[in-house]
Structures are given as C-alpha cells and as structure tokens.
Short mmCIF file of C-alpha atoms in Angstrom, two decimals:
data_model
loop_
_atom_site.label_atom_id
_atom_site.label_comp_id
_atom_site.label_asym_id
_atom_site.label_seq_id
_atom_site.Cartn_x
_atom_site.Cartn_y
_atom_site.Cartn_z
CA UNK A 1432 22.92 -1.16 36.72
CA UNK A 1433 21.44 -3.38 39.76
CA UNK A 1434 24.37 -5.53 40.23
CA UNK A 1435 28.47 -5.82 40.21
CA UNK A 1436 28.65 -8.48 37.83
CA UNK A 1437 26.38 -6.36 35.27
CA UNK A 1438 28.82 -3.23 36.19
CA UNK A 1439 32.11 -5.18 35.39
CA UNK A 1440 30.21 -6.76 32.05
CA UNK A 1441 29.36 -3.07 30.91
CA UNK A 1442 32.72 -1.60 31.75
CA UNK A 1443 34.34 -4.08 30.04
CA UNK A 1444 32.36 -3.65 26.64
CA UNK A 1445 32.81 0.11 26.70
CA UNK A 1446 36.24 0.05 27.47
CA UNK A 1447 37.61 -3.03 25.92
CA UNK A 1448 39.62 -4.03 29.07
CA UNK A 1449 38.94 -7.84 29.37
CA UNK A 1450 41.04 -8.16 33.05
CA UNK A 1451 38.07 -8.46 35.15
CA UNK A 1452 40.05 -7.60 38.31
CA UNK A 1453 41.64 -4.72 36.74
CA UNK A 1454 37.83 -3.28 35.78
CA UNK A 1455 36.53 -4.13 39.92
CA UNK A 1456 39.59 -1.84 41.11
CA UNK A 1457 39.21 0.77 38.72
CA UNK A 1458 34.98 0.56 39.56
CA UNK A 1459 35.62 0.64 43.12
CA UNK A 1460 38.22 3.54 43.21
CA UNK A 1461 35.45 5.53 41.82
CA UNK A 1462 32.63 4.38 44.46
CA UNK A 1463 30.90 1.97 41.74
CA UNK A 1464 29.64 5.04 39.97
CA UNK A 1465 29.69 3.38 36.30
CA UNK A 1466 29.32 6.50 34.61
CA UNK A 1467 32.26 8.29 36.41
CA UNK A 1468 34.41 5.47 35.83
CA UNK A 1469 33.96 5.36 31.98
CA UNK A 1470 34.35 9.20 32.01
CA UNK A 1471 37.43 9.44 33.82
CA UNK A 1472 38.81 6.30 31.77
CA UNK A 1473 38.15 7.75 28.34
CA UNK A 1474 39.94 11.33 29.24
CA UNK A 1475 43.50 10.03 30.68
CA UNK A 1476 46.17 11.54 29.37
CA UNK A 1477 48.04 8.65 28.65
CA UNK A 1478 47.56 5.61 26.29
CA UNK A 1479 44.53 3.92 27.60
CA UNK A 1480 45.34 0.68 25.31
CA UNK A 1481 48.82 0.12 27.05
CA UNK A 1482 47.95 0.86 30.49
CA UNK A 1483 44.28 -0.84 30.59
CA UNK A 1484 44.04 -3.30 27.52
CA UNK A 1485 45.38 -6.67 27.62
CA UNK A 1486 48.32 -7.91 25.99
CA UNK A 1487 47.78 -8.10 21.97
CA UNK A 1488 48.00 -11.98 20.72
CA UNK A 1489 50.41 -10.92 17.95
CA UNK A 1490 54.12 -12.13 18.23
CA UNK A 1491 57.12 -9.37 19.33
CA UNK A 1492 58.55 -8.81 15.99
CA UNK A 1493 57.84 -5.16 15.13
CA UNK A 1494 55.29 -4.32 12.64
CA UNK A 1495 55.89 -3.66 8.97
CA UNK A 1496 53.53 -1.72 6.59
CA UNK A 1497 52.02 -4.97 5.59
CA UNK A 1498 51.40 -5.67 9.15
CA UNK A 1499 47.98 -8.08 9.47
CA UNK A 1500 45.40 -7.57 12.12
CA UNK A 1501 45.59 -9.92 15.46
CA UNK A 1502 44.25 -12.77 15.60
CA UNK A 1503 41.40 -11.91 17.53
CA UNK A 1504 39.93 -8.27 16.79
CA UNK A 1505 36.18 -8.27 18.33
CA UNK A 1506 34.46 -7.17 15.21
CA UNK A 1507 36.97 -7.85 12.76
CA UNK A 1508 39.46 -11.07 12.25
CA UNK A 1509 42.60 -11.20 10.16
CA UNK A 1510 45.05 -13.94 9.69
CA UNK A 1511 48.61 -14.79 10.63
CA UNK A 1512 51.55 -15.33 9.03
CA UNK A 1513 52.50 -14.46 5.38
CA UNK A 1514 50.70 -11.45 3.78
CA UNK A 1515 47.44 -13.15 2.90
CA UNK A 1516 45.16 -12.84 -0.16
CA UNK A 1517 42.03 -10.76 -0.24
CA UNK A 1518 39.69 -14.19 0.31
CA UNK A 1519 41.85 -15.07 3.66
CA UNK A 1520 41.42 -10.91 4.62
CA UNK A 1521 37.81 -10.89 4.72
CA UNK A 1522 36.76 -12.61 8.02
CA UNK A 1523 33.66 -11.16 9.41
CA UNK A 1524 32.05 -10.94 12.85
CA UNK A 1525 28.57 -9.54 13.66
CA UNK A 1526 28.22 -6.66 15.38
CA UNK A 1527 26.75 -7.22 19.00
CA UNK A 1528 23.16 -6.11 19.79
CA UNK A 1529 23.29 -4.30 23.16
CA UNK A 1530 19.57 -5.13 24.67
CA UNK A 1531 17.98 -4.46 27.98
CA UNK A 1532 20.22 -7.21 29.85
CA UNK A 1533 23.99 -6.67 29.84
CA UNK A 1534 24.58 -10.31 30.51
CA UNK A 1535 24.25 -10.64 27.12
CA UNK A 1536 27.18 -8.38 25.92
CA UNK A 1537 29.64 -9.40 29.05
CA UNK A 1538 31.95 -10.98 26.23
CA UNK A 1539 31.51 -8.09 23.71
CA UNK A 1540 34.20 -5.54 23.27
CA UNK A 1541 34.92 -1.96 21.08
CA UNK A 1542 32.05 -2.06 18.48
CA UNK A 1543 29.85 -4.34 20.45
CA UNK A 1544 27.91 -1.51 22.07
CA UNK A 1545 26.73 -0.93 18.38
CA UNK A 1546 23.11 -2.10 17.14
CA UNK A 1547 22.84 -4.26 14.02
CA UNK A 1548 19.76 -2.51 13.13
CA UNK A 1549 20.97 -0.10 10.69
CA UNK A 1550 21.71 2.62 13.00
CA UNK A 1551 24.15 4.75 11.38
CA UNK A 1552 25.49 6.92 14.71
CA UNK A 1553 25.04 4.47 17.77
CA UNK A 1554 25.37 6.70 21.03
CA UNK A 1555 25.10 5.26 24.65
CA UNK A 1556 21.79 6.71 25.32
CA UNK A 1557 20.05 4.17 22.58
CA UNK A 1558 21.19 1.10 25.33
CA UNK A 1559 19.05 3.26 27.66
CA UNK A 1560 21.51 3.58 30.27
CA UNK A 1561 20.90 6.88 32.35
CA UNK A 1562 21.53 6.08 35.87
CA UNK A 1563 22.93 8.86 37.60
CA UNK A 1564 25.44 8.39 40.79
CA UNK A 1565 22.31 8.34 43.27
CA UNK A 1566 20.21 6.25 41.32
CA UNK A 1567 18.96 9.23 39.65
CA UNK A 1568 17.79 9.62 36.02
CA UNK A 1569 20.55 11.89 34.58
CA UNK A 1570 21.59 12.64 30.92
CA UNK A 1571 22.92 9.63 28.25
CA UNK A 1572 26.60 9.44 28.29
CA UNK A 1573 26.73 10.11 24.79
CA UNK A 1574 23.91 11.99 22.81
CA UNK A 1575 22.93 10.81 19.56
CA UNK A 1576 24.45 13.16 17.36
CA UNK A 1577 27.68 12.72 19.42
CA UNK A 1578 29.70 10.86 16.82
CA UNK A 1579 29.11 13.41 13.98
CA UNK A 1580 30.33 16.07 16.60
CA UNK A 1581 33.30 14.18 17.07
CA UNK A 1582 34.35 13.50 13.84
CA UNK A 1583 33.65 17.44 13.17
CA UNK A 1584 35.69 18.30 16.02
CA UNK A 1585 38.66 15.78 15.15
CA UNK A 1586 38.67 17.19 11.42
CA UNK A 1587 38.84 20.50 12.63
CA UNK A 1588 41.72 20.01 15.06
CA UNK A 1589 43.70 18.07 12.38
CA UNK A 1590 43.39 21.38 9.84
CA UNK A 1591 44.56 23.48 12.51
CA UNK A 1592 47.57 21.20 13.52
CA UNK A 1593 48.60 20.11 9.73
CA UNK A 1594 46.89 22.34 7.31
CA UNK A 1595 43.85 21.40 4.91
CA UNK A 1596 46.02 18.98 2.34
CA UNK A 1597 44.55 16.04 3.99
CA UNK A 1598 42.56 12.94 3.19
CA UNK A 1599 39.24 14.11 2.95
CA UNK A 1600 37.72 12.96 6.33
CA UNK A 1601 34.14 13.07 6.44
CA UNK A 1602 32.41 14.56 9.44
CA UNK A 1603 29.94 11.60 10.27
CA UNK A 1604 30.37 8.75 12.69
CA UNK A 1605 32.17 5.54 12.00
CA UNK A 1606 29.18 3.44 10.82
CA UNK A 1607 27.84 6.27 8.92
CA UNK A 1608 31.11 6.40 7.03
CA UNK A 1609 31.08 2.63 6.19
CA UNK A 1610 27.46 3.15 4.85
CA UNK A 1611 28.55 5.76 2.36
CA UNK A 1612 31.68 3.39 1.34
CA UNK A 1613 29.20 0.43 0.80
CA UNK A 1614 26.79 2.99 -1.24
CA UNK A 1615 29.66 4.32 -2.90
CA UNK A 1616 31.42 1.22 -3.54
CA UNK A 1617 34.65 1.99 -2.05
CA UNK A 1618 36.96 0.89 0.24
CA UNK A 1619 36.77 2.78 3.98
CA UNK A 1620 40.12 4.05 5.22
CA UNK A 1621 40.42 4.25 8.43
CA UNK A 1622 42.90 6.85 10.60
CA UNK A 1623 42.87 6.72 14.46
CA UNK A 1624 45.06 9.53 15.78
CA UNK A 1625 46.64 9.68 18.96
CA UNK A 1626 47.75 13.22 19.74
CA UNK A 1627 50.10 12.56 22.55
CA UNK A 1628 52.57 9.94 20.56
CA UNK A 1629 55.45 11.23 19.39
CA UNK A 1630 55.55 10.11 15.92
CA UNK A 1631 52.18 11.35 15.36
CA UNK A 1632 53.34 15.05 14.38
CA UNK A 1633 55.87 13.63 11.77
CA UNK A 1634 53.49 11.37 10.41
CA UNK A 1635 50.57 13.65 9.51
CA UNK A 1636 52.93 16.48 7.90
CA UNK A 1637 54.76 14.25 5.90
CA UNK A 1638 53.09 11.07 5.21
CA UNK A 1639 49.38 11.60 5.73
CA UNK A 1640 49.47 15.06 4.58
CA UNK A 1641 51.33 14.06 1.47
CA UNK A 1642 49.95 15.46 -1.64
CA UNK A 1643 50.29 12.24 -4.09
CA UNK A 1644 48.93 10.23 -1.25
CA UNK A 1645 46.20 12.33 -0.72
CA UNK A 1646 44.82 12.34 -4.40
CA UNK A 1647 45.24 8.55 -4.20
CA UNK A 1648 42.75 8.13 -0.71
CA UNK A 1649 40.58 11.13 -1.94
CA UNK A 1650 40.53 9.39 -5.46
CA UNK A 1651 40.14 5.88 -4.35
CA UNK A 1652 38.73 5.67 -0.75
CA UNK A 1653 35.89 7.20 1.98
CA UNK A 1654 37.92 8.55 4.28
CA UNK A 1655 37.22 8.51 7.82
CA UNK A 1656 39.52 9.55 11.10
CA UNK A 1657 39.29 9.82 14.68
CA UNK A 1658 41.14 10.64 18.04
CA UNK A 1659 41.65 8.14 20.20
CA UNK A 1660 41.27 10.64 23.11
CA UNK A 1661 37.21 10.60 21.84
CA UNK A 1662 34.77 8.19 22.81
CA UNK A 1663 34.26 6.52 19.22
CA UNK A 1664 37.90 7.00 18.06
CA UNK A 1665 38.63 5.19 21.40
CA UNK A 1666 36.30 2.15 20.77
CA UNK A 1667 37.83 1.74 17.45
CA UNK A 1668 41.43 1.69 18.71
CA UNK A 1669 39.81 -1.33 20.91
CA UNK A 1670 38.32 -3.06 18.29
CA UNK A 1671 40.76 -2.83 15.82
CA UNK A 1672 43.44 -3.71 18.35
CA UNK A 1673 45.45 -1.03 17.54
CA UNK A 1674 48.76 -1.61 19.29
CA UNK A 1675 51.08 1.09 17.47
CA UNK A 1676 50.58 4.42 16.38
CA UNK A 1677 49.86 5.69 14.40
CA UNK A 1678 47.56 3.63 12.89
CA UNK A 1679 45.50 3.32 9.62
CA UNK A 1680 43.56 0.51 8.28
CA UNK A 1681 41.39 -0.26 5.14
CA UNK A 1682 37.77 -2.05 5.96
CA UNK A 1683 35.00 -2.87 4.02
CA UNK A 1684 31.12 -3.82 4.71
CA UNK A 1685 30.45 -7.09 4.30
CA UNK A 1686 27.12 -8.54 4.11
CA UNK A 1687 24.59 -9.59 6.90
CA UNK A 1688 26.06 -6.46 8.91
CA UNK A 1689 29.36 -7.31 9.34
CA UNK A 1690 32.33 -5.50 8.43
CA UNK A 1691 35.89 -7.12 6.60
CA UNK A 1692 39.16 -5.75 7.90
CA UNK A 1693 41.32 -5.94 4.83
CA UNK A 1694 44.47 -4.09 5.53
CA UNK A 1695 45.96 -2.33 8.79
CA UNK A 1696 49.43 -0.17 9.13
CA UNK A 1697 50.82 0.59 12.35
CA UNK A 1698 53.63 2.64 13.46
CA UNK A 1699 55.14 5.38 11.44
CA UNK A 1700 55.42 4.93 7.71
CA UNK A 1701 56.75 6.66 4.62
CA UNK A 1702 54.16 8.00 2.11
CA UNK A 1703 55.47 5.43 -0.39
CA UNK A 1704 55.14 2.48 2.00
CA UNK A 1705 51.52 3.43 3.03
CA UNK A 1706 50.63 4.15 -0.75
CA UNK A 1707 52.40 0.83 -1.39
CA UNK A 1708 49.96 -0.85 0.85
CA UNK A 1709 46.65 0.75 0.00
CA UNK A 1710 47.44 0.01 -3.69
CA UNK A 1711 48.17 -3.61 -3.04
CA UNK A 1712 44.79 -3.72 -0.70
CA UNK A 1713 42.80 -2.00 -3.74
CA UNK A 1714 43.94 -4.03 -6.28
CA UNK A 1715 43.35 -6.98 -4.46
CA UNK A 1716 39.74 -5.73 -3.62
CA UNK A 1717 39.16 -4.48 -7.00
CA UNK A 1718 37.20 -7.81 -8.08
CA UNK A 1719 34.73 -7.70 -5.22
CA UNK A 1720 33.97 -3.82 -5.65
CA UNK A 1721 33.55 -4.21 -9.41
CA UNK A 1722 31.39 -7.21 -8.40
CA UNK A 1723 29.37 -5.30 -5.87
CA UNK A 1724 28.94 -2.35 -8.48
CA UNK A 1725 27.78 -4.94 -10.92
CA UNK A 1726 25.29 -6.56 -8.54
CA UNK A 1727 23.74 -3.28 -7.17
CA UNK A 1728 23.54 -2.02 -11.02
CA UNK A 1729 21.85 -5.21 -12.02
CA UNK A 1730 19.42 -5.10 -8.89
CA UNK A 1731 18.07 -1.16 -9.91
CA UNK A 1732 18.32 -2.79 -13.47
CA UNK A 1733 15.72 -5.56 -12.25
CA UNK A 1734 13.94 -3.32 -9.86
CA UNK A 1735 13.44 -0.75 -12.73
CA UNK A 1736 12.36 -3.87 -14.83
CA UNK A 1737 10.02 -4.76 -12.30
CA UNK A 1738 8.61 -1.36 -11.77
CA UNK A 1739 7.99 -1.22 -15.37
CA UNK A 1740 6.65 -4.57 -16.11
CA UNK A 1741 4.34 -3.79 -12.77
CA UNK A 1742 3.34 -0.24 -14.63
CA UNK A 1743 2.27 -2.35 -17.65
CA UNK A 1744 0.06 -4.97 -15.73
CA UNK A 1745 -1.43 -2.21 -14.03
CA UNK A 1746 -2.22 -0.35 -17.16
CA UNK A 1747 -3.20 -3.41 -18.83
CA UNK A 1748 -5.33 -4.56 -15.95
CA UNK A 1749 -6.71 -1.16 -15.51
CA UNK A 1750 -7.80 -1.75 -19.43
CA UNK A 1751 -9.18 -4.67 -18.83
CA UNK A 1752 -11.05 -3.94 -15.68
CA UNK A 1753 -11.98 -0.84 -17.85
CA UNK A 1754 -13.61 -3.40 -20.60
CA UNK A 1755 -15.21 -5.32 -17.99
CA UNK A 1756 -16.70 -2.48 -16.46
CA UNK A 1757 -18.22 -1.47 -19.77
CA UNK A 1758 -19.33 -5.10 -20.95
CA UNK A 1759 -21.21 -5.51 -17.23
CA UNK A 1760 -22.66 -1.83 -17.58
CA UNK A 1761 -23.87 -2.98 -21.68
CA UNK A 1762 -25.01 -6.45 -20.23
CA UNK A 1763 -26.54 -4.57 -17.02
CA UNK A 1764 -28.05 -2.15 -19.67
CA UNK A 1765 -29.29 -4.86 -22.13
CA UNK A 1766 -31.09 -6.51 -19.11
CA UNK A 1767 -32.86 -3.51 -17.60
CA UNK A 1768 -33.81 -2.76 -21.16
CA UNK A 1769 -35.09 -6.52 -21.64
CA UNK A 1770 -36.74 -6.69 -18.15
CA UNK A 1771 -38.67 -3.45 -19.24
CA UNK A 1772 -39.46 -4.66 -22.30
CA UNK A 1773 -40.50 -7.74 -20.72
CA UNK A 1774 -42.57 -5.81 -17.78
CA UNK A 1775 -44.23 -3.79 -20.55
CA UNK A 1776 -45.28 -7.20 -22.62
CA UNK A 1777 -46.88 -8.45 -19.42
CA UNK A 1778 -48.55 -5.39 -18.40
CA UNK A 1779 -49.84 -5.25 -22.27
CA UNK A 1780 -50.70 -8.98 -21.96
CA UNK A 1781 -52.70 -8.37 -18.61
CA UNK A 1782 -54.54 -5.20 -20.08
CA UNK A 1783 -55.49 -7.43 -23.18
CA UNK A 1784 -56.63 -10.37 -20.66
CA UNK A 1785 -58.47 -7.70 -18.83
CA UNK A 1786 -59.95 -6.66 -21.60
CA UNK A 1787 -60.83 -9.97 -23.10
CA UNK A 1788 -61.72 -10.80 -19.91
CA UNK A 1789 -64.05 -7.77 -19.57
CA UNK A 1790 -65.11 -8.13 -22.93
CA UNK A 1791 -66.42 -11.41 -22.30
CA UNK A 1792 -68.36 -10.58 -19.00
CA UNK A 1793 -70.11 -7.76 -21.10
CA UNK A 1794 -70.88 -10.03 -23.61
CA UNK A 1795 -71.99 -12.52 -21.37
CA UNK A 1796 -74.31 -10.03 -19.31
CA UNK A 1797 -75.31 -8.83 -22.61
CA UNK A 1798 -76.20 -12.57 -23.58
CA UNK A 1799 -77.97 -12.86 -20.56
CA UNK A 1800 -79.94 -9.55 -20.48
CA UNK A 1801 -81.07 -10.45 -24.04
CA UNK A 1802 -81.92 -13.83 -22.87
CA UNK A 1803 -84.19 -12.54 -20.18
CA UNK A 1804 -85.79 -9.96 -22.20
CA UNK A 1805 -86.57 -12.45 -24.68
CA UNK A 1806 -88.06 -14.88 -22.19
CA UNK A 1807 -90.03 -11.36 -20.74
CA UNK A 1808 -91.38 -11.29 -24.02
CA UNK A 1809 -93.03 -14.55 -24.36
CA UNK A 1810 -94.17 -16.08 -26.98
CA UNK A 1811 -94.88 -14.38 -30.23
CA UNK A 1812 -98.83 -14.05 -30.70
CA UNK A 1813 -100.74 -15.08 -33.45
CA UNK A 1814 -102.38 -12.96 -35.82
CA UNK A 1815 -105.66 -11.41 -34.59
CA UNK A 1816 -107.46 -8.05 -34.24
CA UNK A 1817 -105.57 -7.46 -31.15
CA UNK A 1818 -102.33 -7.91 -32.41
CA UNK A 1819 -100.14 -5.54 -33.71
CA UNK A 1820 -97.74 -5.89 -36.43
CA UNK A 1821 -94.26 -4.29 -35.68
CA UNK A 1822 -91.65 -3.77 -37.96
CA UNK A 1823 -88.14 -2.46 -36.76
CA UNK A 1824 -85.76 -1.21 -39.17
CA UNK A 1825 -81.65 -0.99 -38.04
CA UNK A 1826 -78.79 1.59 -38.95
CA UNK A 1827 -77.25 -1.19 -40.88
CA UNK A 1828 -80.97 -1.79 -42.98
CA UNK A 1829 -81.58 -4.58 -41.80
CA UNK A 1830 -85.20 -5.63 -40.75
CA UNK A 1831 -86.73 -7.21 -37.71
CA UNK A 1832 -90.73 -7.65 -38.01
CA UNK A 1833 -92.83 -9.60 -35.03
CA UNK A 1834 -96.05 -9.24 -33.73
CA UNK A 1835 -97.13 -8.03 -30.52
CA UNK A 1836 -100.37 -8.04 -28.24
CA UNK A 1837 -101.94 -4.13 -28.62
CA UNK A 1838 -101.41 -4.24 -24.81
CA UNK A 1839 -97.98 -4.64 -24.86
CA UNK A 1840 -95.84 -1.12 -23.87
CA UNK A 1841 -93.41 0.26 -25.85
CA UNK A 1842 -90.60 -0.79 -23.02
CA UNK A 1843 -91.39 -4.40 -24.54
CA UNK A 1844 -90.37 -2.99 -28.31
CA UNK A 1845 -87.10 -1.74 -26.63
CA UNK A 1846 -86.71 -5.40 -25.02
CA UNK A 1847 -87.51 -6.97 -28.09
CA UNK A 1848 -84.64 -4.63 -29.88
CA UNK A 1849 -81.99 -5.52 -27.36
CA UNK A 1850 -82.88 -9.18 -27.34
CA UNK A 1851 -81.95 -9.13 -31.12
CA UNK A 1852 -78.35 -8.26 -30.33
CA UNK A 1853 -78.10 -6.47 -33.56
CA UNK A 1854 -76.87 -3.00 -31.71
CA UNK A 1855 -73.45 -2.10 -30.65
CA UNK A 1856 -74.75 0.43 -28.29
CA UNK A 1857 -76.91 0.83 -25.84
CA UNK A 1858 -78.32 4.55 -26.11
CA UNK A 1859 -80.79 4.75 -29.00
CA UNK A 1860 -84.37 5.40 -29.93
CA UNK A 1861 -87.44 3.81 -31.73
CA UNK A 1862 -88.88 6.61 -34.06
CA UNK A 1863 -91.44 6.53 -36.45
CA UNK A 1864 -91.85 8.57 -39.63
CA UNK A 1865 -95.12 10.18 -40.65
CA UNK A 1866 -95.52 11.96 -38.56
CA UNK A 1867 -91.93 11.72 -36.78
CA UNK A 1868 -92.60 10.60 -33.32
CA UNK A 1869 -89.70 9.79 -30.81
CA UNK A 1870 -90.81 7.06 -28.29
CA UNK A 1871 -88.87 7.90 -25.46
CA UNK A 1872 -88.19 7.53 -22.00
CA UNK A 1873 -91.43 9.10 -21.28
CA UNK A 1874 -93.54 7.12 -23.10
CA UNK A 1875 -92.38 3.73 -22.40
CA UNK A 1876 -95.46 2.83 -19.94
CA UNK A 1877 -97.79 3.55 -23.41
CA UNK A 1878 -99.55 0.85 -24.80
CA UNK A 1879 -98.76 -0.04 -28.78
CA UNK A 1880 -102.59 0.73 -28.91
CA UNK A 1881 -102.60 4.24 -26.88
CA UNK A 1882 -99.55 5.10 -28.75
CA UNK A 1883 -101.10 5.03 -31.85
CA UNK A 1884 -98.85 1.88 -33.39
CA UNK A 1885 -101.91 -0.41 -33.39
CA UNK A 1886 -102.92 -2.41 -35.62
CA UNK A 1887 -98.96 -2.09 -37.85
CA UNK A 1888 -96.29 0.22 -36.94
CA UNK A 1889 -92.87 1.10 -38.95
CA UNK A 1890 -90.26 1.91 -36.58
CA UNK A 1891 -86.51 2.66 -37.01
CA UNK A 1892 -83.72 2.44 -34.63
CA UNK A 1893 -81.66 5.83 -34.04
CA UNK A 1894 -78.59 6.38 -32.28
CA UNK A 1895 -78.27 8.37 -29.71
CA UNK A 1896 -75.21 10.67 -29.68
#
C-alpha cells in the first residue's frame, strides 16, 4: 500500500467500517501497519459490528422473526415495509472484483473482496497484498484454504459446545457452499455465530439444535455456518448487515455471479418461529428452484441431444469421407490403369511405327540395292557364241532366265538374283546339279566360262540356314 488513502480504503473494504475518520484513527494507532491493524481489529473480544460499524439504516422497531434485510447491504439488498414477496426479495448486486488498484474498491464492503471469476474459496492472498511492517514481503493474510479451515473449525467448535444434533453445516467456504446450493437447486441457510452474545447458547441449544428444525433444514437447505470471530464469518456479518444476534439468513445464487438475500431472522427465536420463516421462504422460492431445476435438466438434455447429434453427424461424415476416399481411390486406380493402357498403346504404336519405318527403310535400301545391282548388270546381251544362257530356279518354283557374257563373273549371277527381289532372305547359294556344285563365296570371281557354266547353265537357289 503506497499511500494513506489506499490503506484507508483497503481497511474499509476488509472491515466494513464506513467512517473514514475512525479508520484513520485505528490505522494511526497501529503505526499505519495495515496488516497489524486488520489483525487486531478482527481479533477484538467485543462485538466489532457495534463498536466500529456504522449505524444500520433500519428503523428502531425491534425486529421480529420475519425481519427484512436493511435497505442497503452491500452485496445483497432487501425491501422495506411489509413482508415482500419473492420477486421483491431477489435483488442482487454484483460481487466487487479486487484488482491491482485499491482505488477501485474504496466503496466496497464485506464480500467486495471476493473475485467474480468463479473462485469458490477466496483469500486475501489472491489480491496480492503481502507487505510486512518494514515493506518486506510477508505471507498473505489468509491462505487459500483458510475459508474451509474456518468452516471446519466452526463445525468442530459447535459440536463440542452443543452436540451433533444440528444443521449439517458443510465444512467449506461461503462461496463453495453457495455454489453447492446452486448445483443442488436448494437455498443456502446461513447462520452467523456470535460466541460472546448472551442469547447465543440458548438459541443454539433450544432452537438451532431442535430435531424437527434440524430435519427440515437438512432436508430442504444447504447449511453454512461461521463465527463472526473468524475472518469469513465477520465479513459475512458486515455484508449481510447483521445488527442483532443470533443471526440467520436464507440466500440463493442468482445470475451473473450475484446472490439474492431472501430472508433474514435476527435475535433469539423459538424453533416454531424460525421454522415458520423458513417454510414461508421455501414456499415462495419453490417456483424459482423448480424452474431452475427444469432449465438445468433441459440444458442437460439439449447437451446430450447435441452430443448424440454430433456423434451421429461425425459417424455419417466419417462414412461419407470413407466412401469418398474409396471413390477417389477407385477413380485414381482407373486413371492409373487408363494411363498405363495409354502408355502401352503409345509404346506399341511407337514400336509399330518404328518397325514400319525400319521396314520401309529396309525396303527402300533393298530397292536401291536391287536397282544398283540391276544397273551394274547392264543391258542383256543378244544371243551369240560368247553369251551364256542362265536359268535360275527359286524355292517357290519360280524360274527366271537371262543371258550373260561368258566372261561375266559368278558375282553377277548373285547380283542378278538380288535385283529380282524374289527372296526374303539375304543368305543363299547358287547350286547346280549333275554334278552338284555350290558356287559359294570362293567362286564369286570366276567367270561363267571358267566355272563351266558356258554356253548354258541351270542353277537353283538354296537357302542357307
């Protein structure tokens, strides 16, 4: 805390003391040590609400069993005049959020130090205040589990003093108890215990521990109790503006992180008076609780229906995606097969084209070769004593005949056969019968006359293997 104003504002927020001059005197008496002043203030043996708290705004008429809340209670509000209905009672104010700047909480009281972020057990450590007397870092004023520890201590102390026949006070902080009541669709019964008040022992023994009242509270309410000597009980007494003790109240969780004060009963009351007040507020609140329960059930049903619809949609989507993947895979397979078939077709077409081209080239080469050989033979000579008549028989039975000069070589006979284009093979031999003579490569240079083929010869083509 950097300056005096912030310390005064923080002291007011924690203690609920509205008189700034009084806060200044208290802080000055403790050397402006905020932690020490709050600790001493909350541990006083006398009633802090009567010594330091400001005067209540209610009238001087002694409260009855159906006392309504004061006109202004900080976090909760109530009406004035005759007993209002439930619609007039459920008046809520938001929780104040304590942030880094204490100037924002200078007007907050009581429960204004609790955060509205759904924190169930609030402690002063969460607001980051940890300055010691000399400005050094010290442990927080209240630990995270302090509210639950206070509640457990209260329950143990109550059992020791008054026995175990009592409302089932839950050993949780107030905010946790409020949330529990909301989840169970019940109202929260709040009892603020003042150990030093003279009416407290008799009220606890005869009223609060009455078996019929205990059974009714345990059946219809979530019960929470706290001692005003403890931190959270004291803050609740300031927030609820408890002006008389014993003090009981009925609150409920409202929307937007608010609470609603439905009923408060101050002063000693008989079991029947307290039971009547609780029955009345329970009857008035029944439609709200039933509506909240039905809405919650409808929300659960809607959530379950949405989850089932989402699951069905996901299943259908997965099935569609599986079918789509299968279709795509089939399409890709067909495309691959078509592409492979097209590739093979093109390859075969290229092979055919290449074969045709090569065949055409070979045919052209053969045709050129035949033409060249035919031209090399020259014109066929006329009959004469130096002319040899040659008959060539092919394997197909075809016969060809031509005249050659007797000086022509055997090679010319091969050129003649080649120029005819009657053979599909390149390797062959010219052979004569009677006697059989093969005119192979070793005889190509012989003339027809020297080879014994003049004046006439009959040869046949013999294909070589």
